[in-house]
mmCIF file of C-alpha atoms and ligand atoms in Angstrom:
data_model
loop_
_atom_site.group_PDB
_atom_site.id
_atom_site.type_symbol
_atom_site.label_atom_id
_atom_site.label_comp_id
_atom_site.label_asym_id
_atom_site.label_seq_id
_atom_site.Cartn_x
_atom_site.Cartn_y
_atom_site.Cartn_z
ATOM 1 C CA MET V 1 143.970 57.947 100.219
ATOM 2 C CA ARG V 2 142.461 54.589 101.058
ATOM 3 C CA ILE V 3 143.200 53.487 104.619
ATOM 4 C CA THR V 4 142.996 49.859 105.710
ATOM 5 C CA GLN V 5 143.725 48.837 109.277
ATOM 6 C CA ILE V 6 145.431 45.470 109.708
ATOM 7 C CA LYS V 7 145.451 44.235 113.279
ATOM 8 C CA VAL V 8 148.425 41.881 113.505
ATOM 9 C CA PRO V 9 148.074 39.579 116.535
ATOM 10 C CA PHE V 10 150.796 39.198 119.163
ATOM 11 C CA PRO V 11 152.277 35.692 119.263
ATOM 12 C CA SER V 12 150.880 33.977 122.368
ATOM 13 C CA GLU V 13 154.100 34.389 124.393
ATOM 14 C CA TYR V 14 153.720 38.206 124.215
ATOM 15 C CA GLY V 15 150.171 38.315 125.498
ATOM 16 C CA ARG V 16 147.227 37.072 123.531
ATOM 17 C CA GLY V 17 144.383 39.417 122.822
ATOM 18 C CA ARG V 18 146.579 42.358 122.041
ATOM 19 C CA GLY V 19 148.122 43.079 118.712
ATOM 20 C CA THR V 20 149.886 45.723 116.657
ATOM 21 C CA ASN V 21 147.885 48.057 114.434
ATOM 22 C CA ALA V 22 149.476 48.211 110.984
ATOM 23 C CA TYR V 23 147.921 50.490 108.390
ATOM 24 C CA LEU V 24 147.930 50.243 104.638
ATOM 25 C CA LEU V 25 147.731 53.577 102.798
ATOM 26 C CA GLU V 26 146.898 53.334 99.119
ATOM 27 C CA GLY V 27 146.987 56.309 96.819
ATOM 28 C CA GLU V 28 149.633 57.120 94.242
ATOM 29 C CA ILE V 29 151.843 54.723 96.155
ATOM 30 C CA LYS V 30 151.333 51.871 98.594
ATOM 31 C CA VAL V 31 152.643 52.573 102.049
ATOM 32 C CA LEU V 32 152.492 50.255 105.021
ATOM 33 C CA VAL V 33 152.776 51.984 108.389
ATOM 34 C CA ASP V 34 154.317 49.477 110.849
ATOM 35 C CA SER V 35 154.082 45.705 110.562
ATOM 36 C CA GLY V 36 153.877 43.584 113.715
ATOM 37 C CA PHE V 37 155.749 40.849 115.537
ATOM 38 C CA ASP V 38 157.458 38.345 113.315
ATOM 39 C CA SER V 39 156.216 34.763 113.581
ATOM 40 C CA GLU V 40 155.325 32.004 111.123
ATOM 41 C CA GLU V 41 151.594 32.640 111.623
ATOM 42 C CA ASN V 42 151.974 36.386 111.229
ATOM 43 C CA ARG V 43 153.870 35.987 107.947
ATOM 44 C CA LYS V 44 150.926 34.069 106.530
ATOM 45 C CA PHE V 45 148.489 36.492 108.101
ATOM 46 C CA ILE V 46 149.993 39.682 106.681
ATOM 47 C CA ARG V 47 150.577 38.161 103.274
ATOM 48 C CA LYS V 48 146.924 37.194 103.076
ATOM 49 C CA ALA V 49 145.771 40.607 104.307
ATOM 50 C CA LEU V 50 147.872 42.460 101.729
ATOM 51 C CA GLU V 51 147.002 40.122 98.865
ATOM 52 C CA LYS V 52 143.323 40.531 99.651
ATOM 53 C CA THR V 53 143.497 44.261 98.963
ATOM 54 C CA GLY V 54 145.853 43.749 96.029
ATOM 55 C CA ALA V 55 148.681 45.500 97.840
ATOM 56 C CA TRP V 56 151.362 42.829 98.058
ATOM 57 C CA ASP V 57 153.463 45.051 95.767
ATOM 58 C CA LEU V 58 154.190 47.524 98.561
ATOM 59 C CA ASP V 59 156.413 50.518 97.808
ATOM 60 C CA VAL V 60 157.541 51.394 101.285
ATOM 61 C CA ILE V 61 157.153 50.348 104.918
ATOM 62 C CA VAL V 62 157.414 53.335 107.252
ATOM 63 C CA LEU V 63 158.003 52.463 110.896
ATOM 64 C CA THR V 64 156.576 54.713 113.579
ATOM 65 C CA HIS V 65 159.459 53.546 115.811
ATOM 66 C CA GLY V 66 162.014 50.797 116.299
ATOM 67 C CA HIS V 67 160.257 48.410 118.693
ATOM 68 C CA LEU V 68 160.113 44.728 117.784
ATOM 69 C CA ASP V 69 156.313 44.596 117.731
ATOM 70 C CA HIS V 70 156.361 47.234 114.971
ATOM 71 C CA PHE V 71 159.340 46.357 112.796
ATOM 72 C CA SER V 72 160.177 42.666 113.012
ATOM 73 C CA LEU V 73 157.498 41.396 110.595
ATOM 74 C CA GLY V 74 158.538 44.237 108.272
ATOM 75 C CA VAL V 75 161.897 42.527 107.729
ATOM 76 C CA TYR V 76 160.050 39.595 106.177
ATOM 77 C CA LEU V 77 157.864 41.915 104.081
ATOM 78 C CA GLN V 78 160.847 43.842 102.837
ATOM 79 C CA ARG V 79 162.574 40.664 101.725
ATOM 80 C CA GLU V 80 159.477 39.283 100.012
ATOM 81 C CA THR V 81 158.088 42.448 98.405
ATOM 82 C CA GLY V 82 161.229 44.527 97.851
ATOM 83 C CA ALA V 83 159.703 47.504 99.656
ATOM 84 C CA SER V 84 162.121 49.671 101.592
ATOM 85 C CA LEU V 85 161.950 49.557 105.369
ATOM 86 C CA MET V 86 162.340 53.039 106.806
ATOM 87 C CA VAL V 87 162.943 54.178 110.370
ATOM 88 C CA HIS V 88 163.818 57.530 111.942
ATOM 89 C CA LYS V 89 167.572 57.876 112.473
ATOM 90 C CA ASP V 90 167.172 58.115 116.259
ATOM 91 C CA ASP V 91 165.677 54.589 116.364
ATOM 92 C CA SER V 92 167.973 53.146 113.739
ATOM 93 C CA GLU V 93 170.221 51.380 116.294
ATOM 94 C CA MET V 94 167.283 49.173 117.297
ATOM 95 C CA LEU V 95 167.112 47.737 113.786
ATOM 96 C CA THR V 96 170.874 47.406 113.664
ATOM 97 C CA ASP V 97 171.334 45.640 116.987
ATOM 98 C CA TYR V 98 168.227 45.290 119.131
ATOM 99 C CA SER V 99 169.962 43.259 121.846
ATOM 100 C CA THR V 100 172.548 45.946 122.535
ATOM 101 C CA TYR V 101 169.931 48.693 122.542
ATOM 102 C CA TYR V 102 167.773 46.621 124.877
ATOM 103 C CA SER V 103 170.634 45.764 127.242
ATOM 104 C CA LYS V 104 171.600 49.427 127.555
ATOM 105 C CA TRP V 105 168.008 50.350 128.414
ATOM 106 C CA PHE V 106 167.841 47.533 130.944
ATOM 107 C CA GLU V 107 171.121 48.543 132.628
ATOM 108 C CA GLU V 108 169.836 52.067 133.075
ATOM 109 C CA ILE V 109 166.559 50.860 134.625
ATOM 110 C CA CYS V 110 168.415 48.484 136.938
ATOM 111 C CA GLY V 111 170.762 51.189 138.158
ATOM 112 C CA TYR V 112 167.811 53.177 139.453
ATOM 113 C CA ALA V 113 165.897 50.097 140.620
ATOM 114 C CA VAL V 114 168.643 48.594 142.795
ATOM 115 C CA GLU V 115 169.328 51.952 144.398
ATOM 116 C CA GLY V 116 165.568 52.415 144.754
ATOM 117 C CA GLY V 117 164.942 49.343 146.897
ATOM 118 C CA PHE V 118 164.234 46.536 144.407
ATOM 119 C CA ASP V 119 165.745 43.116 145.033
ATOM 120 C CA PRO V 120 168.770 42.620 142.714
ATOM 121 C CA GLY V 121 167.967 38.884 142.439
ATOM 122 C CA ILE V 122 164.522 39.623 141.033
ATOM 123 C CA LEU V 123 165.912 42.155 138.587
ATOM 124 C CA GLU V 124 168.495 39.627 137.427
ATOM 125 C CA GLU V 125 165.715 37.093 136.815
ATOM 126 C CA ALA V 126 163.849 39.677 134.768
ATOM 127 C CA ARG V 127 166.998 40.586 132.856
ATOM 128 C CA ILE V 128 167.696 36.997 131.834
ATOM 129 C CA LYS V 129 164.148 36.455 130.621
ATOM 130 C CA LEU V 130 163.868 39.730 128.689
ATOM 131 C CA ILE V 131 167.349 39.793 127.192
ATOM 132 C CA THR V 132 166.968 36.187 126.068
ATOM 133 C CA ALA V 133 163.666 36.990 124.366
ATOM 134 C CA ALA V 134 165.154 40.077 122.710
ATOM 135 C CA SER V 135 168.201 38.223 121.439
ATOM 136 C CA ILE V 136 166.117 35.403 119.932
ATOM 137 C CA LEU V 137 164.070 37.899 117.942
ATOM 138 C CA SER V 138 166.774 40.373 117.160
ATOM 139 C CA ARG V 139 168.804 40.263 114.014
ATOM 140 C CA TYR V 140 170.153 42.919 111.736
ATOM 141 C CA ALA V 141 167.252 44.407 109.810
ATOM 142 C CA PRO V 142 168.286 46.036 106.528
ATOM 143 C CA HIS V 143 166.748 49.482 106.661
ATOM 144 C CA GLU V 144 167.010 53.087 105.526
ATOM 145 C CA GLU V 145 167.064 55.846 108.087
ATOM 146 C CA PHE V 146 165.456 59.250 107.742
ATOM 147 C CA THR V 147 164.863 62.472 109.611
ATOM 148 C CA GLU V 148 161.813 63.382 107.562
ATOM 149 C CA ILE V 149 159.972 61.731 104.705
ATOM 150 C CA SER V 150 157.719 63.257 102.099
ATOM 151 C CA LEU V 151 156.173 60.825 99.599
ATOM 152 C CA ALA V 152 153.798 61.095 96.654
ATOM 153 C CA GLY V 153 154.077 64.865 96.354
ATOM 154 C CA GLY V 154 153.804 65.393 100.105
ATOM 155 C CA SER V 155 150.502 63.534 100.460
ATOM 156 C CA VAL V 156 152.251 61.185 102.901
ATOM 157 C CA ARG V 157 154.822 62.687 105.230
ATOM 158 C CA THR V 158 156.338 62.099 108.633
ATOM 159 C CA MET V 159 156.346 64.200 111.779
ATOM 160 C CA HIS V 160 158.801 63.629 114.619
ATOM 161 C CA LEU V 161 156.955 62.573 117.811
ATOM 162 C CA PRO V 162 159.647 61.621 120.358
ATOM 163 C CA GLY V 163 158.785 60.521 123.887
ATOM 164 C CA HIS V 164 157.881 56.834 123.619
ATOM 165 C CA THR V 165 161.249 56.422 121.894
ATOM 166 C CA ASP V 166 163.624 59.107 120.610
ATOM 167 C CA GLY V 167 162.909 58.230 117.004
ATOM 168 C CA SER V 168 159.115 57.933 117.201
ATOM 169 C CA VAL V 169 157.293 59.523 114.279
ATOM 170 C CA GLY V 170 153.758 60.028 113.090
ATOM 171 C CA VAL V 171 152.855 59.368 109.468
ATOM 172 C CA VAL V 172 150.564 62.139 108.247
ATOM 173 C CA THR V 173 148.079 62.092 105.414
ATOM 174 C CA GLY V 174 145.407 64.781 105.165
ATOM 175 C CA ASP V 175 143.790 65.313 108.554
ATOM 176 C CA ALA V 176 144.874 61.884 109.827
ATOM 177 C CA VAL V 177 148.023 60.835 111.639
ATOM 178 C CA PHE V 178 149.338 57.328 112.305
ATOM 179 C CA ALA V 179 150.977 57.874 115.646
ATOM 180 C CA GLY V 180 152.449 54.509 116.632
ATOM 181 C CA ASP V 181 152.915 54.246 120.383
ATOM 182 C CA ALA V 182 153.155 58.017 120.894
ATOM 183 C CA MET V 183 149.418 57.768 121.482
ATOM 184 C CA ILE V 184 147.526 54.762 122.830
ATOM 185 C CA GLU V 185 144.165 55.050 124.513
ATOM 186 C CA GLY V 186 144.572 55.171 128.303
ATOM 187 C CA SER V 187 148.340 55.208 128.689
ATOM 188 C CA THR V 188 151.585 54.621 126.880
ATOM 189 C CA VAL V 189 155.095 53.739 127.988
ATOM 190 C CA VAL V 190 157.439 56.726 127.853
ATOM 191 C CA ARG V 191 161.183 57.201 127.977
ATOM 192 C CA ASP V 192 160.978 60.997 128.034
ATOM 193 C CA LEU V 193 157.781 62.554 129.335
ATOM 194 C CA LYS V 194 158.689 66.137 128.458
ATOM 195 C CA LYS V 195 159.126 65.174 124.816
ATOM 196 C CA GLU V 196 155.938 63.100 125.022
ATOM 197 C CA PHE V 197 153.918 66.110 126.209
ATOM 198 C CA ASN V 198 155.185 68.105 123.226
ATOM 199 C CA SER V 199 154.338 65.267 120.875
ATOM 200 C CA LEU V 200 150.790 64.983 122.268
ATOM 201 C CA GLU V 201 150.388 68.725 121.694
ATOM 202 C CA LYS V 202 151.295 68.208 118.035
ATOM 203 C CA LEU V 203 148.729 65.421 117.701
ATOM 204 C CA LYS V 204 145.861 67.673 118.760
ATOM 205 C CA VAL V 205 145.518 69.327 115.358
ATOM 206 C CA PHE V 206 144.495 66.066 113.691
ATOM 207 C CA LYS V 207 140.911 64.906 113.281
ATOM 208 C CA ARG V 208 141.840 61.254 113.534
ATOM 209 C CA VAL V 209 144.764 59.759 115.421
ATOM 210 C CA TYR V 210 145.482 56.141 114.542
ATOM 211 C CA PRO V 211 147.391 54.475 117.409
ATOM 212 C CA GLY V 212 149.843 51.565 117.324
ATOM 213 C CA HIS V 213 147.690 49.348 119.551
ATOM 214 C CA ASP V 214 144.132 48.844 120.707
ATOM 215 C CA ARG V 215 141.130 50.978 119.723
ATOM 216 C CA SER V 216 141.511 53.038 116.579
ATOM 217 C CA PRO V 217 141.091 55.765 115.442
ATOM 218 C CA LEU V 218 141.097 58.169 118.378
ATOM 219 C CA SER V 219 140.162 61.836 118.574
ATOM 220 C CA ARG V 220 141.576 64.979 120.154
ATOM 221 C CA ALA V 221 139.500 64.264 123.281
ATOM 222 C CA GLU V 222 141.423 61.027 123.858
ATOM 223 C CA VAL V 223 144.736 62.816 123.417
ATOM 224 C CA GLU V 224 143.648 65.257 126.130
ATOM 225 C CA THR V 225 142.590 62.363 128.359
ATOM 226 C CA LEU V 226 146.073 60.855 128.035
ATOM 227 C CA GLU V 227 147.651 64.199 128.985
ATOM 228 C CA ALA V 228 145.377 64.393 132.018
ATOM 229 C CA HIS V 229 146.335 60.830 132.942
ATOM 230 C CA PHE V 230 150.024 61.752 132.931
ATOM 231 C CA VAL V 231 149.347 64.871 134.991
ATOM 232 C CA SER V 232 147.449 62.875 137.614
ATOM 233 C CA ARG V 233 150.296 60.325 137.734
ATOM 234 C CA LEU V 234 152.786 63.145 138.267
ATOM 235 C CA ASP V 235 150.669 64.571 141.080
ATOM 236 C CA LYS V 236 150.563 61.164 142.712
ATOM 237 C CA VAL V 237 154.353 60.890 142.494
ATOM 238 C CA LEU V 238 154.678 64.333 144.071
ATOM 239 C CA SER V 239 152.407 63.422 146.942
ATOM 240 C CA VAL V 240 154.100 60.103 147.720
ATOM 241 C CA SER V 241 157.571 61.675 147.674
ATOM 242 C CA ARG V 242 156.581 64.602 149.913
ATOM 243 C CA GLY V 243 158.685 63.394 152.818
ATOM 244 C CA GLY V 244 161.059 61.347 150.680
ATOM 245 C CA ALA V 245 160.401 58.086 148.826
ATOM 246 C CA ARG V 246 162.384 55.304 147.230
ATOM 247 C CA LEU V 247 161.674 54.289 143.645
ATOM 248 C CA LYS V 248 160.029 51.133 144.968
ATOM 249 C CA ASP V 249 157.601 53.220 147.059
ATOM 250 C CA VAL V 250 156.730 55.280 143.988
ATOM 251 C CA VAL V 251 156.142 52.175 141.869
ATOM 252 C CA THR V 252 153.909 50.552 144.488
ATOM 253 C CA SER V 253 151.929 53.742 145.037
ATOM 254 C CA LEU V 254 151.269 53.983 141.286
ATOM 255 C CA TYR V 255 150.651 50.345 140.481
ATOM 256 C CA GLY V 256 149.784 48.747 143.829
ATOM 257 C CA GLU V 257 151.487 46.199 146.100
ATOM 258 C CA MET V 258 149.852 43.424 144.081
ATOM 259 C CA MET V 259 152.094 43.894 141.104
ATOM 260 C CA LEU V 260 155.181 43.101 143.153
ATOM 261 C CA ASP V 261 153.950 39.497 143.208
ATOM 262 C CA HIS V 262 153.885 39.302 139.423
ATOM 263 C CA ALA V 263 156.565 37.613 137.370
ATOM 264 C CA PRO V 264 159.775 39.689 137.701
ATOM 265 C CA TYR V 265 159.877 40.698 134.040
ATOM 266 C CA ARG V 266 156.463 42.322 134.383
ATOM 267 C CA LEU V 267 157.947 44.776 136.861
ATOM 268 C CA ILE V 268 160.213 46.376 134.312
ATOM 269 C CA LEU V 269 157.747 48.563 132.424
ATOM 270 C CA PRO V 270 156.166 50.003 135.604
ATOM 271 C CA ILE V 271 159.682 50.744 136.890
ATOM 272 C CA ASN V 272 160.560 52.391 133.554
ATOM 273 C CA GLN V 273 157.420 54.505 133.769
ATOM 274 C CA ALA V 274 158.016 55.612 137.365
ATOM 275 C CA ILE V 275 161.581 56.630 136.438
ATOM 276 C CA ALA V 276 160.222 58.666 133.510
ATOM 277 C CA TYR V 277 157.836 60.517 135.857
ATOM 278 C CA LEU V 278 160.578 61.197 138.406
ATOM 279 C CA LYS V 279 163.034 62.401 135.776
ATOM 280 C CA TYR V 280 160.415 64.711 134.320
ATOM 281 C CA LEU V 281 159.678 66.170 137.758
ATOM 282 C CA GLU V 282 163.396 66.515 138.421
ATOM 283 C CA THR V 283 164.031 68.517 135.219
ATOM 284 C CA GLU V 284 161.050 70.716 136.063
ATOM 285 C CA GLY V 285 162.606 71.372 139.478
ATOM 286 C CA HIS V 286 159.762 69.718 141.411
ATOM 287 C CA VAL V 287 161.723 66.837 142.934
ATOM 288 C CA GLU V 288 165.295 66.224 143.948
ATOM 289 C CA LYS V 289 167.162 62.948 144.181
ATOM 290 C CA ARG V 290 169.430 62.462 147.182
ATOM 291 C CA GLY V 291 171.081 59.045 147.208
ATOM 292 C CA GLY V 292 168.335 56.477 146.699
ATOM 293 C CA MET V 293 165.572 58.870 147.834
ATOM 294 C CA TRP V 294 163.419 61.293 145.909
ATOM 295 C CA TYR V 295 161.997 64.398 147.613
ATOM 296 C CA SER V 296 159.241 66.616 146.226
ATOM 297 C CA PHE V 297 158.872 70.342 146.864
ATOM 298 C CA VAL V 298 155.376 70.999 145.513
ATOM 299 C CA GLU V 299 151.907 69.523 146.030
ATOM 300 C CA SER V 300 150.923 69.385 142.403
ATOM 301 C CA ILE V 301 151.986 70.494 138.951
ATOM 302 C CA SER V 302 149.598 73.060 137.532
ATOM 303 C CA SER V 303 150.739 73.060 133.935
ATOM 304 C CA PRO V 304 153.082 70.363 132.627
ATOM 305 C CA VAL V 305 153.778 72.054 129.305
ATOM 306 C CA GLY V 306 155.815 75.187 128.833
HETATM 307 ZN ZN1 ZN J 1 156.642 50.817 121.192
HETATM 308 ZN ZN1 ZN J 2 154.015 48.877 120.291
#
């Protein structure tokens, strides 16, 4: 299987410098894992990249998950090449109606955030900015949903890796896995940390883990470093909520006072992350929520998995 990494830049409004890692797998069939953000420049960019390797006649685009920075350019590719665009059924609603999915997520975050001490005016500012951006980019993306895929006699298959999103998958070929945002060097945004820990465990058997952003490929050691990062974050949350803490206290202890001065919309991911840590600790019986306060019962978690 020939593997080509295509680093598709983010349009400037989503943060220059970063980009989405798409991967072209060429064997019996031509598979593109993820695509990138849709923009005029990126359409030209990906067309050129695929034509260069003679792979414009793609067979299938497999999405590691339903986030815009992974699927939206794929809609263009599907239309132009005729390849099918495939997403796990649990992320299918994002390709059907991204705005609604995004609004629901935002409402949930805001519920916790307002109760947890954040200024409703600032959250409203963030909501307007983010929902507007999502609705500009979102449109119905014709797609096929799956629970598991096996292509070319099983030489390319998927593995469910929920945590970052419910429908996150890895695309497996040989001893390599294309893990999307289930694994990014350093840290990754999670909706469900318990599922994420299980998914990281599954990634450890692979020699090479190709992430959805930044440096690639990664090894088992980096997967273990990410686990350790989450564990140290959880310990920090436990220590700050020893005598009771609001969500805002947890967010500032994790990310610093400084970040509260940032543009409102940049608060949302740190808030999402802090909620994921607290919910994980709550299901493990290590913290309890009473009104807008979280209280921890233990100093540290010894083993997060199990
Ligand atoms: Zn993502
Ligand atoms: Zn991503």
